[in-house]
Coordinates of C-alpha atoms in Angstrom, one line a residue:
Chain A
X205 CA 193.5 232.5 248.6
X206 CA 192.7 231.5 245.1
X207 CA 195.9 229.4 244.9
X208 CA 194.1 227.1 247.5
X209 CA 191.7 226.0 244.8
X210 CA 194.4 224.8 242.5
X211 CA 196.6 223.1 245.2
X212 CA 194.5 219.9 245.6
X213 CA 195.1 219.2 241.9
X214 CA 198.8 220.2 241.8
X215 CA 199.9 218.5 245.0
X216 CA 199.0 214.9 243.9
X217 CA 200.5 215.5 240.5
X218 CA 203.8 216.6 242.1
X219 CA 203.7 213.7 244.5
X220 CA 203.1 211.3 241.6
X221 CA 206.1 212.7 239.8
X222 CA 208.2 212.6 243.0
X223 CA 207.2 208.9 243.5
X224 CA 208.2 208.1 239.9
X225 CA 211.6 209.8 240.6
X226 CA 211.9 207.6 243.7
X227 CA 211.2 204.5 241.6
X228 CA 214.0 202.4 243.1
X229 CA 213.2 203.1 246.7
X230 CA 209.8 201.7 247.8
X231 CA 210.5 202.9 251.3
X232 CA 210.7 206.5 250.1
X233 CA 207.6 206.0 248.0
X234 CA 205.7 204.8 251.1
X235 CA 206.8 207.9 253.1
X236 CA 205.8 210.2 250.2
X237 CA 202.4 208.5 249.9
X238 CA 201.6 208.8 253.6
X239 CA 202.9 212.3 254.1
X240 CA 201.5 213.4 250.8
X241 CA 198.0 212.1 251.2
X242 CA 198.0 213.4 254.7
X243 CA 198.9 216.9 253.3
X244 CA 196.1 216.5 250.7
X245 CA 193.7 215.8 253.5
X246 CA 194.7 218.9 255.5
X247 CA 194.6 220.9 252.3
X248 CA 191.1 219.8 251.5
X249 CA 190.0 220.7 255.0
X250 CA 191.4 224.2 254.5
X251 CA 189.7 224.5 251.2
X252 CA 186.3 223.4 252.6
X253 CA 186.8 225.9 255.5
X254 CA 187.6 228.7 253.1
X255 CA 184.5 227.9 250.9
X256 CA 182.2 227.8 254.0
X257 CA 183.6 231.3 254.9
X258 CA 183.7 233.0 251.6
X259 CA 181.2 231.1 249.3
X260 CA 182.2 229.7 245.9
X261 CA 185.8 230.5 244.8
X262 CA 187.2 230.4 241.4
X263 CA 190.7 230.7 240.0
X264 CA 191.7 231.2 236.4
X265 CA 194.7 229.1 235.3
X266 CA 197.5 230.9 233.5
X267 CA 195.6 234.2 234.2
X268 CA 193.4 233.6 231.2
X269 CA 190.1 235.0 232.3
X270 CA 186.8 233.1 232.1
X271 CA 185.2 232.2 229.8
X272 CA 188.3 232.1 227.6
X273 CA 190.7 230.2 229.9
X274 CA 190.3 227.2 232.1
X275 CA 188.9 227.9 235.5
X276 CA 189.0 225.8 238.7
X277 CA 185.9 226.4 240.8
X278 CA 185.3 225.3 244.4
X279 CA 181.8 225.6 245.5
X280 CA 180.5 223.8 248.6
X281 CA 179.8 220.5 246.8
X282 CA 183.2 220.4 245.0
X283 CA 185.0 221.3 248.3
X284 CA 183.3 218.5 250.2
X285 CA 184.0 216.0 247.4
X286 CA 187.7 217.0 247.5
X287 CA 187.6 216.4 251.2
X288 CA 186.2 213.0 250.6
X289 CA 189.0 212.3 248.1
X290 CA 191.5 213.5 250.7
X291 CA 190.1 211.2 253.4
X292 CA 190.0 208.2 251.1
X293 CA 193.5 208.8 249.7
X294 CA 195.0 208.9 253.2
X295 CA 193.0 205.9 254.4
X296 CA 193.9 203.8 251.4
X297 CA 197.6 204.8 251.7
X298 CA 197.6 203.5 255.2
X299 CA 195.8 200.3 254.2
X300 CA 198.2 199.7 251.4
X301 CA 201.0 199.1 253.9
X302 CA 199.3 195.9 254.9
X303 CA 197.9 194.7 251.6
X304 CA 200.0 195.9 248.7
X305 CA 202.8 193.4 248.0
X306 CA 206.3 194.4 247.1
X307 CA 205.7 193.1 243.6
X308 CA 202.8 195.6 243.2
X309 CA 204.9 198.4 244.7
X310 CA 207.7 197.7 242.2
X311 CA 205.2 198.1 239.3
X312 CA 204.4 201.7 240.4
X313 CA 201.4 201.3 242.7
X314 CA 202.1 204.6 244.6
X315 CA 202.7 206.9 241.6
X316 CA 199.4 205.6 240.1
X317 CA 197.6 206.2 243.4
X318 CA 198.7 209.8 243.4
X319 CA 197.8 210.2 239.7
X320 CA 194.3 208.8 240.4
X321 CA 193.8 211.3 243.2
X322 CA 195.0 214.1 241.0
X323 CA 192.5 213.1 238.3
X324 CA 189.6 212.8 240.8
X325 CA 190.4 216.2 242.5
X326 CA 190.7 217.8 239.0
X327 CA 187.4 216.4 237.9
X328 CA 185.8 217.8 241.1
X329 CA 187.2 221.2 240.8
X330 CA 187.3 222.1 237.1
X331 CA 184.8 224.5 235.7
X332 CA 185.4 223.7 232.0
X333 CA 183.8 220.7 230.3
X334 CA 186.7 219.9 228.0
X335 CA 189.0 220.0 231.0
X336 CA 186.5 217.7 232.8
X337 CA 187.0 215.2 229.9
X338 CA 190.8 215.5 230.3
X339 CA 190.6 214.8 234.1
X340 CA 188.4 211.8 233.4
X341 CA 191.0 210.4 231.1
X342 CA 193.7 211.0 233.7
X343 CA 191.9 209.1 236.4
X344 CA 190.8 206.4 233.9
X345 CA 194.3 205.8 232.8
X346 CA 195.6 205.5 236.3
X347 CA 192.7 203.2 237.2
X348 CA 193.4 201.0 234.1
X349 CA 196.9 200.5 235.3
X350 CA 195.9 199.9 238.9
X351 CA 193.2 197.4 237.8
X352 CA 195.7 195.1 236.0
X353 CA 198.4 195.4 238.7
X354 CA 199.5 191.8 239.3
X355 CA 198.3 190.5 235.9
X356 CA 196.1 187.6 236.9
X357 CA 193.7 186.0 234.5
X358 CA 190.6 187.4 236.2
X359 CA 192.1 190.9 236.2
X360 CA 192.8 190.7 232.5
X361 CA 189.2 189.7 231.7
X362 CA 187.8 192.3 234.0
X363 CA 190.1 195.0 232.6
X364 CA 189.2 194.4 229.0
X365 CA 185.5 195.1 229.8
X366 CA 186.3 198.0 232.1
X367 CA 188.6 199.6 229.6
X368 CA 186.3 199.2 226.6
X369 CA 183.2 200.5 228.2
X370 CA 185.0 203.4 229.8
X371 CA 186.7 204.4 226.6
X372 CA 183.3 204.3 224.9
X373 CA 181.8 206.6 227.5
X374 CA 184.8 208.9 227.1
X375 CA 184.1 209.1 223.4
X376 CA 180.5 209.9 224.1
X377 CA 181.6 212.6 226.5
X378 CA 183.9 214.1 223.9
X379 CA 181.1 214.0 221.3
X380 CA 178.8 215.8 223.7
X381 CA 181.5 218.4 224.4
X382 CA 182.1 218.9 220.7
X383 CA 178.4 219.4 220.0
X384 CA 178.1 221.8 222.9
X385 CA 181.0 223.9 221.5
X386 CA 179.4 223.8 218.1
X387 CA 176.1 225.1 219.5
X388 CA 177.2 227.8 221.9
X389 CA 180.9 228.3 221.1
X390 CA 182.1 228.1 224.7
X391 CA 183.4 225.4 227.1
X392 CA 183.1 227.1 230.4
X393 CA 180.3 225.5 232.4
X394 CA 179.0 228.8 233.9
X395 CA 179.1 230.4 230.4
X396 CA 177.3 227.4 228.9
X397 CA 174.7 227.6 231.5
X398 CA 174.0 231.2 230.7
X399 CA 174.0 230.6 226.9
X400 CA 171.8 227.5 227.1
X401 CA 169.3 229.4 229.1
X402 CA 169.1 231.9 226.2
X403 CA 169.2 229.3 223.5
X404 CA 166.1 229.1 221.4
X405 CA 166.7 225.6 220.0
X406 CA 165.7 223.6 223.1
X407 CA 165.6 220.3 221.1
X408 CA 169.3 220.3 220.4
X409 CA 170.1 221.2 224.0
X410 CA 168.1 218.2 225.1
X411 CA 170.0 215.9 222.7
X412 CA 173.3 217.1 224.2
X413 CA 171.9 216.6 227.7
X414 CA 171.1 213.0 226.8
X415 CA 174.6 212.4 225.5
X416 CA 176.0 213.7 228.7
X417 CA 173.6 211.6 230.7
X418 CA 174.7 208.4 228.9
X419 CA 178.4 209.3 229.2
X420 CA 178.2 210.0 233.0
X421 CA 175.7 207.2 233.4
X422 CA 178.3 204.7 232.3
X423 CA 180.9 206.2 234.5
X424 CA 178.5 206.3 237.5
X425 CA 177.4 202.7 236.8
X426 CA 173.7 203.6 236.5
X427 CA 171.1 201.2 235.1
X428 CA 171.3 199.9 232.3
X429 CA 174.9 200.8 231.9
X430 CA 176.5 199.2 235.0
X431 CA 177.5 195.7 233.9
X432 CA 181.2 196.5 233.6
X433 CA 181.4 197.3 237.4
X434 CA 180.5 193.9 239.0
X435 CA 182.6 192.2 236.2
X436 CA 185.8 194.1 237.2
X437 CA 185.8 195.6 240.7
X438 CA 186.4 192.3 242.5
X439 CA 189.5 191.4 240.6
X440 CA 192.4 193.8 241.7
X441 CA 194.1 193.8 245.1
X442 CA 191.6 194.8 247.8
X443 CA 193.1 198.3 248.4
X444 CA 192.6 199.1 244.8
X445 CA 189.0 197.8 244.9
X446 CA 188.3 199.9 247.9
X447 CA 189.7 203.0 246.2
X448 CA 187.7 202.4 243.1
X449 CA 184.5 201.8 245.1
X450 CA 185.2 205.0 247.1
X451 CA 185.9 207.5 244.3
X452 CA 185.4 206.4 240.7
X453 CA 181.7 206.0 240.3
X454 CA 181.2 209.0 242.6
X455 CA 183.1 211.2 240.1
X456 CA 180.5 210.2 237.5
X457 CA 177.7 211.0 240.0
X458 CA 179.3 214.3 240.9
X459 CA 179.6 215.2 237.2
X460 CA 175.9 214.3 236.8
X461 CA 174.9 216.5 239.7
X462 CA 177.0 219.4 238.3
X463 CA 175.7 219.3 234.8
X464 CA 172.1 218.5 235.5
X465 CA 171.8 221.3 238.0
X466 CA 174.0 224.0 236.5
X467 CA 173.6 223.5 232.8
X468 CA 170.6 221.3 231.9
X469 CA 168.0 222.7 234.2
X470 CA 165.6 223.9 231.5
X471 CA 163.9 220.7 230.4
X472 CA 163.5 219.2 233.9
X473 CA 160.2 217.5 233.2
X474 CA 161.9 215.5 230.5
X475 CA 165.5 214.8 231.6
X476 CA 164.9 214.4 235.3
X477 CA 162.0 212.1 234.6
X478 CA 164.3 209.8 232.8
X479 CA 166.8 210.1 235.7
X480 CA 164.0 209.0 238.1
X481 CA 163.4 205.8 236.1
X482 CA 167.1 205.2 235.9
X483 CA 167.4 205.7 239.7
X484 CA 164.6 203.3 240.5
X485 CA 165.9 200.5 238.2
X486 CA 169.5 201.1 239.4
X487 CA 168.4 200.5 243.0
X488 CA 166.4 197.4 242.2
X489 CA 168.7 195.6 239.8
X490 CA 171.7 196.3 242.0
X491 CA 170.2 194.9 245.1
X492 CA 168.7 191.8 243.2
X493 CA 172.1 191.2 241.6
X494 CA 173.7 191.2 245.1
X495 CA 171.2 188.7 246.4
X496 CA 172.3 186.1 243.9
X497 CA 176.0 186.4 244.7
X498 CA 178.2 184.5 247.1
X499 CA 181.5 186.3 246.7
X500 CA 182.2 189.0 249.3
X501 CA 183.5 191.7 247.0
X502 CA 181.0 190.9 244.2
X503 CA 178.1 191.4 246.7
X504 CA 179.6 194.8 247.6
X505 CA 180.1 195.7 244.0
X506 CA 176.4 195.2 243.2
X507 CA 175.6 197.3 246.3
X508 CA 177.7 200.1 244.8
X509 CA 175.3 200.0 241.9
X510 CA 172.2 200.0 244.1
X511 CA 173.5 202.9 246.2
X512 CA 174.2 204.9 243.1
X513 CA 170.4 204.7 242.6
X514 CA 169.8 206.6 245.8
X515 CA 172.1 209.4 244.8
X516 CA 170.5 209.7 241.3
X517 CA 167.1 209.6 243.0
X518 CA 168.1 212.8 244.9
X519 CA 169.1 214.5 241.7
X520 CA 166.0 213.3 239.8
X521 CA 163.4 214.6 242.4
X522 CA 165.1 218.0 242.0
X523 CA 163.9 219.7 245.2
X524 CA 166.4 221.3 247.7
X525 CA 165.6 218.6 250.2
X526 CA 166.0 215.8 247.7
X527 CA 169.3 217.1 246.4
X528 CA 170.6 217.5 250.0
X529 CA 169.5 213.8 250.6
X530 CA 171.4 212.8 247.4
X531 CA 174.5 214.6 248.6
X532 CA 174.2 213.1 252.1
X533 CA 174.0 209.7 250.4
X534 CA 177.2 210.3 248.4
X535 CA 179.2 211.4 251.5
X536 CA 177.9 208.6 253.6
X537 CA 178.3 206.0 250.9
X538 CA 181.9 206.8 250.1
X539 CA 182.9 206.2 253.7
X540 CA 180.7 203.1 254.4
X541 CA 181.3 201.3 251.1
X542 CA 185.0 201.7 251.3
X543 CA 185.0 200.4 254.9
X544 CA 183.1 197.3 253.8
X545 CA 185.7 196.6 251.2
X546 CA 188.5 197.1 253.8
X547 CA 186.8 194.5 256.0
X548 CA 186.6 192.1 253.2
X549 CA 190.3 192.5 252.8
X550 CA 190.9 191.5 256.4
X551 CA 188.7 188.5 256.0
X552 CA 190.8 187.5 253.0
X553 CA 194.0 188.0 255.0
X554 CA 192.7 185.8 257.8
X555 CA 191.2 182.9 255.7
X556 CA 192.5 183.3 252.2
X557 CA 189.3 183.6 250.2
X558 CA 186.4 185.9 249.3
X559 CA 183.9 183.0 248.8
X560 CA 181.2 183.2 251.5
X561 CA 180.8 179.4 251.5
X562 CA 184.5 178.9 252.4
X563 CA 184.6 181.7 255.1
X564 CA 183.3 181.4 258.6
X565 CA 183.8 181.7 262.3
X566 CA 185.3 185.2 262.2
X567 CA 183.1 186.5 265.0
X568 CA 184.5 183.8 267.3
X569 CA 188.1 184.5 266.4
X570 CA 187.9 188.3 265.8
X571 CA 184.9 189.8 267.6
X572 CA 186.2 193.3 267.1
X573 CA 186.2 192.9 263.4
X574 CA 182.6 191.6 263.5
X575 CA 181.5 194.8 265.4
X576 CA 183.3 197.0 262.9
X577 CA 181.6 195.2 260.0
X578 CA 178.2 195.4 261.6
X579 CA 178.6 199.2 262.1
X580 CA 179.2 199.7 258.4
X581 CA 176.8 197.1 257.2
X582 CA 173.9 198.3 259.3
X583 CA 174.8 201.9 258.3
X584 CA 174.5 201.0 254.7
X585 CA 171.2 199.3 255.2
X586 CA 169.9 202.4 256.9
X587 CA 169.6 201.4 260.6
X588 CA 169.4 204.5 263.0
X589 CA 171.4 206.2 264.4
X590 CA 174.1 205.4 261.8
X591 CA 174.7 207.6 258.8
X592 CA 172.8 205.6 256.2
X593 CA 169.5 206.1 258.1
X594 CA 169.7 209.9 257.7
X595 CA 170.5 209.6 254.0
X596 CA 167.5 207.4 253.4
X597 CA 165.3 209.4 255.7
X598 CA 166.0 212.7 253.9
X599 CA 165.4 211.1 250.5
X600 CA 162.2 209.4 251.5
X601 CA 160.9 212.6 253.2
X602 CA 161.7 214.6 250.1
X603 CA 159.9 212.0 247.9
X604 CA 156.8 212.1 250.1
X605 CA 156.7 215.9 250.0
X606 CA 156.3 215.9 246.3
X607 CA 154.1 212.8 246.3
X608 CA 156.5 210.5 244.3
X609 CA 155.0 207.4 246.0
X610 CA 156.5 204.8 243.6
X611 CA 160.2 205.8 244.0
X612 CA 159.7 206.1 247.8
X613 CA 158.3 202.6 247.9
X614 CA 161.2 201.3 245.8
X615 CA 163.8 203.1 248.0
X616 CA 162.3 201.6 251.2
X617 CA 162.1 198.1 249.6
X618 CA 165.7 198.3 248.4
X619 CA 166.7 199.2 252.0
X620 CA 165.2 195.9 253.1
X621 CA 167.1 194.1 250.3
X622 CA 170.3 195.8 251.4
X623 CA 169.8 194.6 255.0
X624 CA 169.2 191.1 253.6
X625 CA 172.5 191.1 251.8
X626 CA 174.4 192.5 254.7
X627 CA 172.8 189.9 257.1
X628 CA 173.8 187.2 254.5
X629 CA 177.4 188.3 254.7
X630 CA 177.2 188.5 258.5
X631 CA 175.7 185.0 258.8
X632 CA 178.1 183.4 256.4
X633 CA 181.4 185.1 257.3
X634 CA 181.1 185.9 260.9
X635 CA 178.3 183.9 262.6
X636 CA 178.5 180.3 261.2
X637 CA 181.4 178.0 262.1
X638 CA 184.2 177.7 259.5
X639 CA 183.3 174.9 257.2
X640 CA 185.4 171.8 258.1
X641 CA 186.3 171.1 254.5
X642 CA 187.5 174.7 253.9
X643 CA 190.6 174.4 251.7
X644 CA 192.0 177.9 251.9
X645 CA 194.3 179.3 254.4
X646 CA 195.8 182.7 255.2
X647 CA 197.9 183.7 252.2
X648 CA 201.5 184.5 252.8
X649 CA 201.7 188.0 251.2
X650 CA 205.0 189.7 250.7
X651 CA 203.9 192.9 252.3
X652 CA 205.6 195.6 254.3
X653 CA 203.6 195.1 257.5
X654 CA 202.5 191.4 257.8
X655 CA 200.4 192.1 260.9
X656 CA 196.8 193.2 260.9
X657 CA 197.5 196.6 262.6
X658 CA 197.6 198.7 259.4
X659 CA 194.5 197.0 258.2
X660 CA 192.6 197.8 261.4
X661 CA 193.6 201.5 261.7
X662 CA 191.7 202.7 258.6
X663 CA 188.7 200.5 259.3
X664 CA 188.4 202.0 262.8
X665 CA 188.8 205.5 261.5
X666 CA 186.1 205.0 258.9
X667 CA 183.7 203.3 261.3
X668 CA 184.2 206.2 263.7
X669 CA 183.4 208.6 260.9
X670 CA 180.2 206.6 260.1
X671 CA 179.0 206.9 263.7
X672 CA 180.0 210.5 263.8
X673 CA 178.1 211.4 260.7
X674 CA 175.1 209.6 262.1
X675 CA 175.2 211.0 265.6
X676 CA 176.1 214.5 264.5
X677 CA 173.8 214.4 261.6
X678 CA 172.5 217.9 262.0
X679 CA 175.6 219.8 260.9
X680 CA 176.3 217.5 258.0
X681 CA 172.7 217.9 256.9
X682 CA 172.9 221.6 257.1
X683 CA 176.0 221.6 255.0
X684 CA 174.3 219.3 252.5
X685 CA 171.3 221.6 252.4
X686 CA 173.5 224.6 251.8
X687 CA 175.3 222.8 249.0
X688 CA 172.0 221.7 247.5
X689 CA 170.8 225.3 247.5
X690 CA 174.0 226.5 245.9
X691 CA 173.3 223.9 243.2
X692 CA 169.7 224.9 242.6
X693 CA 170.4 228.6 242.7
X694 CA 173.4 228.7 240.4
X695 CA 173.9 232.5 240.3
X696 CA 176.6 232.4 243.0
X697 CA 178.5 229.9 241.0
X698 CA 178.1 231.8 237.8
X699 CA 179.1 235.0 239.5
X700 CA 182.2 233.4 241.1
X701 CA 183.3 232.2 237.6
X702 CA 182.3 235.1 235.4
X703 CA 182.0 237.9 237.9
X704 CA 185.6 238.8 237.4
X705 CA 186.6 240.1 240.9
X706 CA 188.3 236.8 241.6
X707 CA 190.3 237.0 238.4
X708 CA 193.8 238.4 237.9
Chain B
X122 CA 182.1 220.3 202.5
X123 CA 180.1 219.9 205.8
X124 CA 177.7 217.3 204.4
X125 CA 180.5 215.2 203.2
X126 CA 182.3 215.4 206.5
X127 CA 179.1 214.7 208.4
X128 CA 178.6 211.5 206.4
X129 CA 182.2 210.5 207.1
X130 CA 181.7 211.1 210.8
X131 CA 178.5 209.0 210.8
X132 CA 180.3 206.2 208.9
X133 CA 183.1 206.2 211.3
X134 CA 180.8 206.0 214.3
X135 CA 178.9 203.1 212.7
X136 CA 182.1 201.3 211.8
X137 CA 183.5 201.8 215.3
X138 CA 180.4 200.4 217.0
X139 CA 180.3 197.5 214.6
X140 CA 183.9 196.6 215.3
X141 CA 183.5 197.0 219.1
X142 CA 180.6 194.5 219.0
X143 CA 182.8 191.9 217.3
X144 CA 184.0 189.0 219.5
X145 CA 187.7 189.4 218.6
X146 CA 189.6 191.7 221.0
X147 CA 191.9 192.9 218.3
X148 CA 188.9 194.2 216.3
X149 CA 187.7 195.7 219.6
X150 CA 190.8 197.9 219.8
X151 CA 190.4 198.9 216.1
X152 CA 186.8 199.9 217.0
X153 CA 188.0 202.1 219.8
X154 CA 190.5 203.7 217.5
X155 CA 187.8 204.5 215.0
X156 CA 185.6 205.8 217.7
X157 CA 188.1 208.4 218.9
X158 CA 188.8 209.4 215.3
X159 CA 185.1 209.9 214.8
X160 CA 184.7 212.1 217.9
X161 CA 187.7 214.2 216.8
X162 CA 186.4 214.7 213.3
X163 CA 183.0 215.6 214.8
X164 CA 184.5 218.4 216.8
X165 CA 186.3 219.6 213.7
X166 CA 183.1 219.6 211.6
X167 CA 180.6 220.9 214.2
X168 CA 182.6 224.0 215.1
X169 CA 182.4 225.2 211.5
X170 CA 184.7 225.1 208.5
X171 CA 186.2 228.4 207.4
X172 CA 188.3 228.3 204.3
X173 CA 191.5 230.2 203.7
X174 CA 191.3 232.4 206.8
X175 CA 194.1 231.4 209.2
X176 CA 193.7 232.7 212.7
X177 CA 196.4 235.3 212.6
X178 CA 196.0 238.9 213.5
X179 CA 198.0 241.4 211.5
X180 CA 200.7 243.4 213.2
X181 CA 199.5 246.5 215.0
X182 CA 195.9 245.3 215.5
X183 CA 194.2 243.9 218.6
X184 CA 191.3 242.1 217.0
X185 CA 190.8 240.4 213.6
X186 CA 189.1 242.5 211.0
X187 CA 187.8 239.6 208.8
X188 CA 186.2 236.3 209.8
X189 CA 188.8 233.7 210.5
X190 CA 189.0 230.0 211.3
X191 CA 188.5 229.1 215.0
X192 CA 191.8 227.7 216.4
X193 CA 190.2 226.3 219.6
X194 CA 188.7 223.2 218.1
X195 CA 192.0 222.3 216.7
X196 CA 193.6 222.7 220.1
X197 CA 190.9 220.4 221.5
X198 CA 191.4 217.8 218.8
X199 CA 195.1 217.9 219.4
X200 CA 194.6 217.2 223.1
X201 CA 192.1 214.5 222.4
X202 CA 194.4 212.8 219.9
X203 CA 197.3 212.8 222.4
X204 CA 195.0 211.3 225.1
X205 CA 193.5 208.7 222.8
X206 CA 197.0 207.8 221.6
X207 CA 198.1 207.1 225.2
X208 CA 194.9 205.2 226.0
X209 CA 195.1 203.1 222.9
X210 CA 198.7 202.3 223.5
X211 CA 197.6 201.0 226.9
X212 CA 194.7 199.0 225.3
X213 CA 197.1 197.3 222.8
X214 CA 199.5 196.3 225.6
X215 CA 196.5 195.1 227.6
X216 CA 195.1 192.8 224.8
X217 CA 198.6 191.5 224.3
X218 CA 199.0 190.6 227.9
X219 CA 195.4 189.2 228.0
X220 CA 196.2 187.0 225.0
X221 CA 199.3 185.6 226.8
X222 CA 197.4 185.0 230.1
X223 CA 194.0 183.8 228.7
X224 CA 195.4 182.1 225.6
X225 CA 192.4 183.3 223.6
X226 CA 191.4 186.4 221.7
X227 CA 187.7 185.7 221.7
X228 CA 185.5 187.7 224.1
X229 CA 183.3 184.6 224.6
X230 CA 186.2 182.9 226.3
X231 CA 186.5 185.7 228.8
X232 CA 183.4 185.3 230.8
X233 CA 185.1 184.1 234.0
X234 CA 184.3 187.3 235.9
X235 CA 180.8 187.7 234.7
X236 CA 178.9 185.3 237.0

């Protein structure tokens, strides 16, 4: 049973090594990618099922017992996040068949994809802060290489900013880890939580909390630390953009949720008040930035930022309902935002550009695509009965309950702003006629499957999930609520790690 | 010893941030190098310096009888050094490629993706 917790990390690592061994055979790499990410998806479903049945599970690597060795812990939140990584890995592997050129494949696209998934799953499951730093580096290094795949000028410029700011945040994280070890002499998250609660020197704990907040804030692209994201996310091949949008910033948000519920829950009035300001400004600046853009993927990049604000708002309000709303927003946003990037990739394949001014007339030529875009776009703006509505509804309700009027007003206003951006894309790309002087034409990409079939399959799957999460909102909400209660009452987590009955 | 090392750590952080803020991308990489060294030295310093007490347990005993140096920070630093080595190797290749593609090593010439 406890092996199950380690498998989502081990499997992608093995698959990455296998893909490297099959370097000369792109066909075999593709087969490994599809079968492997499919297996990861099934595995993550099994893990979630086991966690729902048995509560939080922990496994000690190398049979070194906590708090001395490294533990992997799967509580409800971690298991759901691994499931999200599994879904996204599978969907992106499918989508890659139609968008990743043979040139990209020859430079190791698939091994890097597996490595990225291993890093993401590791970061979700680890129960040790130094190990968290290591997984962050694994996924960062894979993302660096994916970002420059192809080596165009814009990619180089974006990559330098992305690499610099992310290495800076890693150094901050390492500093915070070192200071934590110096203060309490342990690296295990559950053990740190216990020892920080007993620590008398609250001031130093708060300093460390702020260092973690800045480090994770950069990775999550929160205000005022988000400028690297819109400068780089629109430069790589669209499958890579979609993968980054789905998982990378969410790992930062996840780490924030983990640390600021489990470990730093003593000075809530101070730390979570700062988080609330961060959340408000993140929402507003993201949506205003998007309003000024006329490039498909840059608009979506700014909306990643603004949606991060909703998730942090859930964390900052720090009630069970608000946390559940934040988690619901994470789950919903991963699916919807990825799908919008996938749609932008189809528009590029059809008309050869991401500039809204040059695109047009897609509703006339491809009405099905228009409907799929609208499903995701309206869901993100929060139109019922799609998934985004419930995420916003829960957050707003939680805000009203504790009378946080300002943040609720901001959240609602930003919802309108999001709708404006989505309607802008709809009007420019789908509704208006194609401009007559449009210079661009469909690019002749050297891909495996030149048709649109493998582009549509993932989009339809994700759009179906969006509708499903919206229509069947109750079970998802209940699971989110349970996960939120596990986060707030961290005794089950601490017992799973330190209790010892799960150990060797 | 700790105050000296603390000053060195502070100096390294300051130098690193100064270098990262320069416009030249070569100096930027030097800044990142200094930054990772600063973090490593901070871990070393903050977990306490114990002189002349290697973390070895004499034969026949289960636990140390005298205070000894903590081996874990050194393991952490070793891991962090390996990681920063790999990442910096990537960064050096990246600025080399960027120089070939962009034909400039000035950050002010690389604003094409900002607006």
